[in-house]
PDB file of C-alpha atoms in Angstrom:
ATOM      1  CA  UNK A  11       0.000   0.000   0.000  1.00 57.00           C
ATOM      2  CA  UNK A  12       2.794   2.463   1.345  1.00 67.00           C
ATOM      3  CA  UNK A  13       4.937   1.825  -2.247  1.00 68.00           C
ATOM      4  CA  UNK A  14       1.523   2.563  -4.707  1.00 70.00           C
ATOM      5  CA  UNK A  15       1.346   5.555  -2.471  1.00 76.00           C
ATOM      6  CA  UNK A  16       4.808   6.696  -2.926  1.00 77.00           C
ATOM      7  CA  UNK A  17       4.860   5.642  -6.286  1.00 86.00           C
ATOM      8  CA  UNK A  18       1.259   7.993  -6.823  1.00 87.00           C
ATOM      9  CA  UNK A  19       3.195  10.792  -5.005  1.00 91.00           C
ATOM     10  CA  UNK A  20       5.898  10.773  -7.391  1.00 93.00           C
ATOM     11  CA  UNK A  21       3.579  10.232 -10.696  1.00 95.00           C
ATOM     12  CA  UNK A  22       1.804  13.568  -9.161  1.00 96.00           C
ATOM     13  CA  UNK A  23       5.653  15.031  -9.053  1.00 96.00           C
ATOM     14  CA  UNK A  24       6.682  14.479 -12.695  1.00 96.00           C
ATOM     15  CA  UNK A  25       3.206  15.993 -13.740  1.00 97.00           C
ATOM     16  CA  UNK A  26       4.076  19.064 -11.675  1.00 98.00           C
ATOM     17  CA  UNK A  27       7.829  19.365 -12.707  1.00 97.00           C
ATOM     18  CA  UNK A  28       6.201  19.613 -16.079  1.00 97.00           C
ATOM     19  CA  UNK A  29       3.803  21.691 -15.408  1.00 97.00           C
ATOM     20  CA  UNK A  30       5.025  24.685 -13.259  1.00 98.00           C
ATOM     21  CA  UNK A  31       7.127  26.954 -15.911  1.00 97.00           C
ATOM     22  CA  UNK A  32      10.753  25.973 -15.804  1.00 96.00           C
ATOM     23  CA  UNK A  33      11.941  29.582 -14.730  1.00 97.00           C
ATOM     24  CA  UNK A  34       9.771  29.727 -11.720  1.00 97.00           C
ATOM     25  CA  UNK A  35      11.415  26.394 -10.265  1.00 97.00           C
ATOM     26  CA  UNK A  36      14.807  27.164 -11.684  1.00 98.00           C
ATOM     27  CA  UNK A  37      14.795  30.929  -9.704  1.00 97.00           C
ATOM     28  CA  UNK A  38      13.353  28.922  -6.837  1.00 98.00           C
ATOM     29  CA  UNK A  39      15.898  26.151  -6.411  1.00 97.00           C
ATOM     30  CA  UNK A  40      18.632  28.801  -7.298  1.00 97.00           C
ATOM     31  CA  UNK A  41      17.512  31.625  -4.683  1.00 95.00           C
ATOM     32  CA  UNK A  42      17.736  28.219  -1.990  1.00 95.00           C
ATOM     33  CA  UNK A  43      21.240  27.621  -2.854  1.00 94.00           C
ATOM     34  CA  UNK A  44      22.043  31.119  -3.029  1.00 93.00           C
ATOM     35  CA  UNK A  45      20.359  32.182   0.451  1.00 89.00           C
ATOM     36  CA  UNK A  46      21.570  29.148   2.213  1.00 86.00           C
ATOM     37  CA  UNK A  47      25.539  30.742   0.850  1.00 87.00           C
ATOM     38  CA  UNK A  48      24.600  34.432   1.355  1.00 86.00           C
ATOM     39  CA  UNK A  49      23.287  33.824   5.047  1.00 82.00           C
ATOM     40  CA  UNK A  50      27.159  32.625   6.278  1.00 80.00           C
ATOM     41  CA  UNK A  51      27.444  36.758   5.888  1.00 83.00           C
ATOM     42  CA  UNK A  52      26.261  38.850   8.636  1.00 80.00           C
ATOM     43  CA  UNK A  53      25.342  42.738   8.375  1.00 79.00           C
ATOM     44  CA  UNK A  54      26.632  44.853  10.102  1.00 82.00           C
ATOM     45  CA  UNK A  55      23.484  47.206  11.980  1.00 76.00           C
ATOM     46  CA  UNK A  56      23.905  50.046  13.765  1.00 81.00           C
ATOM     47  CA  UNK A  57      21.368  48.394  16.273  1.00 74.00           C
ATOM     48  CA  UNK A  58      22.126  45.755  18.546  1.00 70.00           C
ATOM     49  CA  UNK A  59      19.027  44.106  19.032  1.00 66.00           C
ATOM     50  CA  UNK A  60      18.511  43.381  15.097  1.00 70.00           C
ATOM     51  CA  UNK A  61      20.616  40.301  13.545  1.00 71.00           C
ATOM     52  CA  UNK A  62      20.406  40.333  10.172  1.00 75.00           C
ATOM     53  CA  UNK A  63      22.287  38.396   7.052  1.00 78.00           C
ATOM     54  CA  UNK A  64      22.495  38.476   3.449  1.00 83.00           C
ATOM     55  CA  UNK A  65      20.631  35.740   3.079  1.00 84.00           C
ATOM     56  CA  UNK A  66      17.570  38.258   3.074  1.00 84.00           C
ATOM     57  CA  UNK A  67      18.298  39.389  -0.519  1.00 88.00           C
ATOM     58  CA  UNK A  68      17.058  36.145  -2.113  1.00 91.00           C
ATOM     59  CA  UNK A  69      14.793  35.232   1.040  1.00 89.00           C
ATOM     60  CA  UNK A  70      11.893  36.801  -0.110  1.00 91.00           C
ATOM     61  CA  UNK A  71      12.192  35.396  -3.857  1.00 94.00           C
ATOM     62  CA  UNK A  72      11.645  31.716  -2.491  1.00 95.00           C
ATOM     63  CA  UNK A  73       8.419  32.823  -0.523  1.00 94.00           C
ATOM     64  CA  UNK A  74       7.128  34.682  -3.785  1.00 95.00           C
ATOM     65  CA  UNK A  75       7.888  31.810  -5.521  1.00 97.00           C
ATOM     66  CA  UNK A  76       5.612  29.708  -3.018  1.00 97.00           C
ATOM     67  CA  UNK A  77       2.908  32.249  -3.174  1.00 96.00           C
ATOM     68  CA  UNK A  78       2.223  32.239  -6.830  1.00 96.00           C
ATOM     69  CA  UNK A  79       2.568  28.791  -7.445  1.00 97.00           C
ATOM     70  CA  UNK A  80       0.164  28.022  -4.242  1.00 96.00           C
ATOM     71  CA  UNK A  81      -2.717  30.288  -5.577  1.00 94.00           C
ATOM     72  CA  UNK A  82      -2.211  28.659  -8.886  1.00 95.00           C
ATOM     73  CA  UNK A  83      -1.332  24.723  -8.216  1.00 97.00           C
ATOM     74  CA  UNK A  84      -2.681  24.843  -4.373  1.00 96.00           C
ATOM     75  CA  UNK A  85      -0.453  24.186  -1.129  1.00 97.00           C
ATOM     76  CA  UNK A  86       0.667  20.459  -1.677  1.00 96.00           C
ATOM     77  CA  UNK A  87       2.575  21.800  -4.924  1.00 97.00           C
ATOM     78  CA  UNK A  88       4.321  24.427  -3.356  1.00 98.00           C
ATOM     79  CA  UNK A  89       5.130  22.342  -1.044  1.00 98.00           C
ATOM     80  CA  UNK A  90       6.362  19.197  -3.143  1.00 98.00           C
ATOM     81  CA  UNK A  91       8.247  21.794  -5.142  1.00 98.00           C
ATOM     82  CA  UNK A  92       9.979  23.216  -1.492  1.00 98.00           C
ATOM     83  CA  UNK A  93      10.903  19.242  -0.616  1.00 98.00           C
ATOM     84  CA  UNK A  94      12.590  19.359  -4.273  1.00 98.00           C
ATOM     85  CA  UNK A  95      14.236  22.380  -3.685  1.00 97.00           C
ATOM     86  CA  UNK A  96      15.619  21.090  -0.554  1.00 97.00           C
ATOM     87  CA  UNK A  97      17.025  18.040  -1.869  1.00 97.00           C
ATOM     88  CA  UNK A  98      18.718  20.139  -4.528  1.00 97.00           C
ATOM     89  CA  UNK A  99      19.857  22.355  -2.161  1.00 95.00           C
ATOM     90  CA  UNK A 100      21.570  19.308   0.185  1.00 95.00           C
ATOM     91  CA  UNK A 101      23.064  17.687  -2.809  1.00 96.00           C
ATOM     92  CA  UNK A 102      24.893  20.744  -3.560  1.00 95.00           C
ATOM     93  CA  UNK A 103      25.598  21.426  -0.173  1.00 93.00           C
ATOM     94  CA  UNK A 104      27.691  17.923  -0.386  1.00 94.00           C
ATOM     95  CA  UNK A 105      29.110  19.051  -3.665  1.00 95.00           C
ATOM     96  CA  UNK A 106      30.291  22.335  -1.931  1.00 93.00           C
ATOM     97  CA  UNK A 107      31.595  20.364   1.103  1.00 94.00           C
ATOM     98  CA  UNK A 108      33.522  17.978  -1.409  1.00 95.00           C
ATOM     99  CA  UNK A 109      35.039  20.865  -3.178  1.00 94.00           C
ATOM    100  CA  UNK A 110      36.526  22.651   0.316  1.00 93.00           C
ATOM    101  CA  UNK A 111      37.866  19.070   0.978  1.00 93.00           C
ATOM    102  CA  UNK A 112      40.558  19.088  -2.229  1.00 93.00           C
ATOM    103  CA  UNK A 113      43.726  20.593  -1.621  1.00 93.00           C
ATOM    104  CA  UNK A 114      44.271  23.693  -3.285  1.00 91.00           C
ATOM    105  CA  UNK A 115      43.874  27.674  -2.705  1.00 89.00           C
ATOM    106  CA  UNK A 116      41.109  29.897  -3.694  1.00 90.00           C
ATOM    107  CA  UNK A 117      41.815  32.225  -5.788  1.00 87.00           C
ATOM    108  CA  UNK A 118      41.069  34.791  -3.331  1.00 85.00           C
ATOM    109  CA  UNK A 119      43.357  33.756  -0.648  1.00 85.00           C
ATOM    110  CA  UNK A 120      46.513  35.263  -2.185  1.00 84.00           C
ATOM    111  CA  UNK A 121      47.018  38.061   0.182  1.00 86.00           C
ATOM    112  CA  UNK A 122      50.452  38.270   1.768  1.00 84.00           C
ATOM    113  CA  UNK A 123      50.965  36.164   5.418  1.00 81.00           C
ATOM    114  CA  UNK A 124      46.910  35.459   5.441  1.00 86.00           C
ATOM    115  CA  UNK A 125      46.983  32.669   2.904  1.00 86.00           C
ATOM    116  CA  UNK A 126      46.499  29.719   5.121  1.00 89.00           C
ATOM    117  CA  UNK A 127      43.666  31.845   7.241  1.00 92.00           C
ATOM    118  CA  UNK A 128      41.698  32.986   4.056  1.00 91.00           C
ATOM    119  CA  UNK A 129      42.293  29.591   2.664  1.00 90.00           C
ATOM    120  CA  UNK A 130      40.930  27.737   5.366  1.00 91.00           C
ATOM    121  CA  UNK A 131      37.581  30.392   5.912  1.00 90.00           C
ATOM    122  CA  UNK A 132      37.013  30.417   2.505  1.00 90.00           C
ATOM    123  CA  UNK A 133      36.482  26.353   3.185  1.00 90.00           C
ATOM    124  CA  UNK A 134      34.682  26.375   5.913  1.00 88.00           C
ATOM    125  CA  UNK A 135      32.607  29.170   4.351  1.00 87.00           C
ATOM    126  CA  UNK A 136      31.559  26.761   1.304  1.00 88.00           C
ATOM    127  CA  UNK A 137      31.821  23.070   3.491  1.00 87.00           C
ATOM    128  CA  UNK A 138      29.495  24.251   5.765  1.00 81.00           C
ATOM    129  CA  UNK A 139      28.625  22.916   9.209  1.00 80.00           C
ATOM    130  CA  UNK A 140      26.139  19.857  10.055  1.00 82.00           C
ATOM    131  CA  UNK A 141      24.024  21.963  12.226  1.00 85.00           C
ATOM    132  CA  UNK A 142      23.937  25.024  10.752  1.00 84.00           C
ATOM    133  CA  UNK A 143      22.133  22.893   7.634  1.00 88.00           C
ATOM    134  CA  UNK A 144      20.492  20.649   9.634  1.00 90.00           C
ATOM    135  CA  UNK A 145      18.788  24.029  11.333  1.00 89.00           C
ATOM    136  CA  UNK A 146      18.165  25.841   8.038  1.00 91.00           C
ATOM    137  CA  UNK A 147      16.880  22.906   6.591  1.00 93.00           C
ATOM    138  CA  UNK A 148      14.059  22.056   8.984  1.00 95.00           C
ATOM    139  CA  UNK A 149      13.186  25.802   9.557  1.00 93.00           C
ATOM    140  CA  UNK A 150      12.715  25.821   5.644  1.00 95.00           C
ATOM    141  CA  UNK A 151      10.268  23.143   5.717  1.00 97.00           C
ATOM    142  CA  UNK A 152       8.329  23.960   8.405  1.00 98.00           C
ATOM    143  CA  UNK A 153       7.975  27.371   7.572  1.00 97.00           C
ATOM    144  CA  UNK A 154       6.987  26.289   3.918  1.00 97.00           C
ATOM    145  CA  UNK A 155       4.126  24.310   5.063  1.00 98.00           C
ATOM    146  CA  UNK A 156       3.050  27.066   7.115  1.00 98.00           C
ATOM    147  CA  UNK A 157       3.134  30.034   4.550  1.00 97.00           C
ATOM    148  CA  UNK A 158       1.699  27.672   1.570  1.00 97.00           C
ATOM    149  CA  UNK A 159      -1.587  26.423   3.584  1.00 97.00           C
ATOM    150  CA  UNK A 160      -1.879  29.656   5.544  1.00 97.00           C
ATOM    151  CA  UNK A 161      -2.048  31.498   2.593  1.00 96.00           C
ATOM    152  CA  UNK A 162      -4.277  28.792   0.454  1.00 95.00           C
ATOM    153  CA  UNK A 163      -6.875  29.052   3.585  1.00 94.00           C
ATOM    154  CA  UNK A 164      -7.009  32.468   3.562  1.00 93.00           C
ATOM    155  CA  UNK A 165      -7.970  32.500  -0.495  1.00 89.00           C
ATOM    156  CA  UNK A 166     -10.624  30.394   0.650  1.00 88.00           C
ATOM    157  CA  UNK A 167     -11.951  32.050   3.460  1.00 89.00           C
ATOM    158  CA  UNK A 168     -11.905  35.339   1.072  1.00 84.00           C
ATOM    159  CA  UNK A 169     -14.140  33.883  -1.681  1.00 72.00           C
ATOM    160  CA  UNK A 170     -15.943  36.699  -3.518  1.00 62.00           C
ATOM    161  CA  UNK A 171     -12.867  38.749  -4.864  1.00 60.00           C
ATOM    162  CA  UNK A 172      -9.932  37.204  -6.266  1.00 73.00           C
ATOM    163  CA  UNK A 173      -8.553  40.229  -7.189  1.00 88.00           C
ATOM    164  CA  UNK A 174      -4.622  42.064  -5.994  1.00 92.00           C
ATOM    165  CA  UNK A 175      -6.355  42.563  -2.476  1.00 91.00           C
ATOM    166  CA  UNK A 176      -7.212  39.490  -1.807  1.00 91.00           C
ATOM    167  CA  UNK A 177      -3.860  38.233  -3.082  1.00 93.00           C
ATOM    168  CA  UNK A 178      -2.159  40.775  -1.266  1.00 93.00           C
ATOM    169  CA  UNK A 179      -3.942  40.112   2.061  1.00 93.00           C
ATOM    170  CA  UNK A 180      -2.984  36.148   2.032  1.00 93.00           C
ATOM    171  CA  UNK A 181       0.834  36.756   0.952  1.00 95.00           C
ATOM    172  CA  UNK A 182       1.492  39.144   3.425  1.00 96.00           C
ATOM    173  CA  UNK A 183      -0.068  37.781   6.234  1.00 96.00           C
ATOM    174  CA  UNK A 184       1.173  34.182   4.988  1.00 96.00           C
ATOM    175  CA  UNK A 185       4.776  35.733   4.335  1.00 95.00           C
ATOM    176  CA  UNK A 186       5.042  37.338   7.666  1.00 95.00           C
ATOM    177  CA  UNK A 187       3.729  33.863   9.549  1.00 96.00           C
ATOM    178  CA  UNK A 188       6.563  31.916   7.514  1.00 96.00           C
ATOM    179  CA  UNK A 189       9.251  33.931   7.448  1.00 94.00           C
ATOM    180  CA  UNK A 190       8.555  34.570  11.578  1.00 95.00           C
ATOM    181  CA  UNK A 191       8.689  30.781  11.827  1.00 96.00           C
ATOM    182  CA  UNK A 192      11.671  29.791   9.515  1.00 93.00           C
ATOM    183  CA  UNK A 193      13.508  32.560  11.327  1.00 90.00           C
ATOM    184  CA  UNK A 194      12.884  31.414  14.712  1.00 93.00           C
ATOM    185  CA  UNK A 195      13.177  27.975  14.470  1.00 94.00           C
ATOM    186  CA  UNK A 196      16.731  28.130  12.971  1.00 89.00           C
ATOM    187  CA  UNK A 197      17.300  30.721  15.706  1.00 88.00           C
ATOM    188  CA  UNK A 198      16.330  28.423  18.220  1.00 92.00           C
ATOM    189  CA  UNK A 199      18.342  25.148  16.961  1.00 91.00           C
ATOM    190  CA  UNK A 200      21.411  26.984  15.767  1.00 86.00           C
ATOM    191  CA  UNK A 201      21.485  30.540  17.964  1.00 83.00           C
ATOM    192  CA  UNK A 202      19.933  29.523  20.578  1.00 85.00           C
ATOM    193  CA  UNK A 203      22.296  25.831  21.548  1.00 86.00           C
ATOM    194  CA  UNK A 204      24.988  26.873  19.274  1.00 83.00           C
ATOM    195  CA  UNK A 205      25.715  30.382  19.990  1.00 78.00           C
ATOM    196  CA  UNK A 206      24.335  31.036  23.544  1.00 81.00           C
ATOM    197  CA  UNK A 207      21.380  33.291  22.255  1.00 79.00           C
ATOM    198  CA  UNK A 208      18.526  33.974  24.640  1.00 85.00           C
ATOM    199  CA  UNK A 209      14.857  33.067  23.916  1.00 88.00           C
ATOM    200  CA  UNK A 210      14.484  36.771  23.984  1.00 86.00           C
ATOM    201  CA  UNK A 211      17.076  37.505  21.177  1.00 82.00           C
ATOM    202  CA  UNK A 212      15.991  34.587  19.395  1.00 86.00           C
ATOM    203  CA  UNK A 213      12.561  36.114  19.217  1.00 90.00           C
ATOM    204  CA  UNK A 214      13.440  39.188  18.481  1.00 86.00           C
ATOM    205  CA  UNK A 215      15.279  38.337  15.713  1.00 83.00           C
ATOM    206  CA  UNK A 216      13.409  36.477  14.463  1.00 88.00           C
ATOM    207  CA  UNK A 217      10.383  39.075  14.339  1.00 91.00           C
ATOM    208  CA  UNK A 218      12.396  41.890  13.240  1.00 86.00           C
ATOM    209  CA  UNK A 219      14.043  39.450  10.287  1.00 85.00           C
ATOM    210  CA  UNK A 220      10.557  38.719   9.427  1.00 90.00           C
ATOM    211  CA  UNK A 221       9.269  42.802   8.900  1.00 91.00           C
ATOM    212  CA  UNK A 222      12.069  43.396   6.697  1.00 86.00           C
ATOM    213  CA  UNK A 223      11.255  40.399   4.584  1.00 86.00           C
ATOM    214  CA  UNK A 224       7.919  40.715   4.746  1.00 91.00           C
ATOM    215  CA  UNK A 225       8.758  44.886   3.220  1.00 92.00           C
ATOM    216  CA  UNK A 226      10.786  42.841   0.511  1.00 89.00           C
ATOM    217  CA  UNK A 227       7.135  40.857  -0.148  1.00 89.00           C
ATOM    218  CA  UNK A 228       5.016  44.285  -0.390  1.00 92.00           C
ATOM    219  CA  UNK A 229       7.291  45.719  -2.975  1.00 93.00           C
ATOM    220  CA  UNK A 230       7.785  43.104  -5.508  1.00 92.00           C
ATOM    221  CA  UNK A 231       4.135  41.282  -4.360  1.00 94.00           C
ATOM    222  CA  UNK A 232       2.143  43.278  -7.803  1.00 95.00           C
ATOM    223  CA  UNK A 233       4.732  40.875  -9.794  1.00 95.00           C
ATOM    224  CA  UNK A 234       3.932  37.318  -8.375  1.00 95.00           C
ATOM    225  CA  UNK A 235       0.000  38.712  -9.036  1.00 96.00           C
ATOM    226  CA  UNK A 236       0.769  39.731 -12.696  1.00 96.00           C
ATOM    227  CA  UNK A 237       2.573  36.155 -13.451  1.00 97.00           C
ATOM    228  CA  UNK A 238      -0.584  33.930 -11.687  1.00 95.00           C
ATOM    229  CA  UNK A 239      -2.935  35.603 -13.106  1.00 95.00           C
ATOM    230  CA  UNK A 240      -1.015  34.886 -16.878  1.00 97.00           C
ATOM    231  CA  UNK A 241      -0.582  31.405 -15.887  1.00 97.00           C
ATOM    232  CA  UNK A 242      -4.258  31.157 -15.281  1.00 94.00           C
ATOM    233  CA  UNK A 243      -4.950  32.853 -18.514  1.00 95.00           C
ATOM    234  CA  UNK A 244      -2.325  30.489 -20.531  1.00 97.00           C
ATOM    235  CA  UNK A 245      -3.751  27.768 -19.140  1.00 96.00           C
ATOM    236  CA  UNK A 246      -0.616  26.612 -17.569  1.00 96.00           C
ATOM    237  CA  UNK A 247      -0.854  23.440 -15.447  1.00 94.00           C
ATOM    238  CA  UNK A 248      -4.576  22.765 -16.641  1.00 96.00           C
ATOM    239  CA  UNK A 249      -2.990  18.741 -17.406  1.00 96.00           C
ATOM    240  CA  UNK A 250      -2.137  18.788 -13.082  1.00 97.00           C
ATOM    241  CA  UNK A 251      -5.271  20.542 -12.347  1.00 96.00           C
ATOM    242  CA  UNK A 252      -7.357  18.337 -14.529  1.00 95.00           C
ATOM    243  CA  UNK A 253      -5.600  15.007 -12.884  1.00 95.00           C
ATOM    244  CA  UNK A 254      -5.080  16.581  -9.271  1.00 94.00           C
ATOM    245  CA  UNK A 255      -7.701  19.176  -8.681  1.00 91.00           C
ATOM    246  CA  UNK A 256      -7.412  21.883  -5.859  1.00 86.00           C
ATOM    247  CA  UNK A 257     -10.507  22.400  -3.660  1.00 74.00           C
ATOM    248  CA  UNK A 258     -11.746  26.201  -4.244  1.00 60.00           C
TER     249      UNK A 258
END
């Protein structure tokens, strides 16, 4: 029973990998890898109580991503498509941790008496460390389930106008929840046992990380409208829809 179920769920995943528009899952995957990189660089604020790192330039792509394909595919495929873009993201994180493993010097490292120092963070920087992607992987999950169905049962609670208001009212509110709880939960298994945070800084962080993504949502939020409401027109994924139809 549990192998024609897995072998249904993964019937239902081809159909969607050919279904959802190449670039949308390409700039997803690629904004994981990238944010997963970016984030090993902190930003320097002029306030203490806000921790913030450059992972937040692609952050907000990957939850836009989510958004539009939610309102157009429903929460499941978001979601199956944030499991895929996980297990892309590990296997390069093990391609990454293979290549700091090989002798040799980055290119960047030539500096005069820091060669070993820059050599060896440059490494670390790309090999990673179990927990850190152990942490960012499990906050990305969680908070994927979150934002998709939060924002799919909003959609349905708002049923007489589909229009930019309505999709404005469940991605912000959906983007805010999610980014909240991928922020705190890697705060909380990384920061918090890792680093010596407090619950209090964790928190904090973790809400404050979440209004400046969520700002990153508002602004570019009239784009993942325009491009669902084209797919919709286009009649792309009306094979998925037809075969795996989402509850209005």
């Amino acid at each position: 029973m549990n192998q024609g179920k897995n072998q249904g769920l993964l019937a239902e995943l081809k159909l969607l990998l050919r279904s959802v528009p190449s670039l949308t899952v390409t700039v997803f995957i690629v904004a994981t890898i990238s944010m997963n990189l970016l984030a090993n660089k902190s930003i320097n604020l002029p306030f203490s109580w806000l921790a913030l790192d450059c992972g937040i330039i692609v952050s907000w792509i990957i939850f836009l991503c989510m958004d539009m394909i939610t309102r157009r595919f429903g929460p499941k495929a978001a979601t199956m498509l944030s499991v895929v873009s996980i297990a892309v993201n590990l296997g390069m994180c093990l391609v990454f941790y293979l290549g700091s493993l090989i002798p040799g010097t980055w290119g960047e490292s030539y500096v005069d008496g820091s060669e070993t120092v820059i050599n060896t963070a440059l490494n670390h920087t790309f090999g990673g460390t179990w927990y850190v992607l152990l942490g960012s992987t499990i906050a990305f999950f969680v908070s994927a389930v979150v934002n998709n169905f939060v924002n799919w049962y909003i959609g349905r609670a708002i049923r007489k106008d589909q229009g930019f208001a309505v999709y404005a009212c469940r991605t912000y509110i959906s983007t805010g929840i999610g980014q909240f709880v991928d922020n705190l939960i890697f705060a909380l298994i990384v920061s918090h046992n890792f680093f010596g945070w407090t619950l209090t800084q964790c928190i904090m962080c973790a809400f404050t990380g979440a209004i400046v993504e969520l700002l990153c949502e508002v602004v570019f939020s009239p784009i993942g409208y325009r491009i669902s409401n084209r797919w919709k027109e286009e009649g792309v994924g009306n094979e998925y829809l037809a075969k795996y139809p989402v509850k209005e």
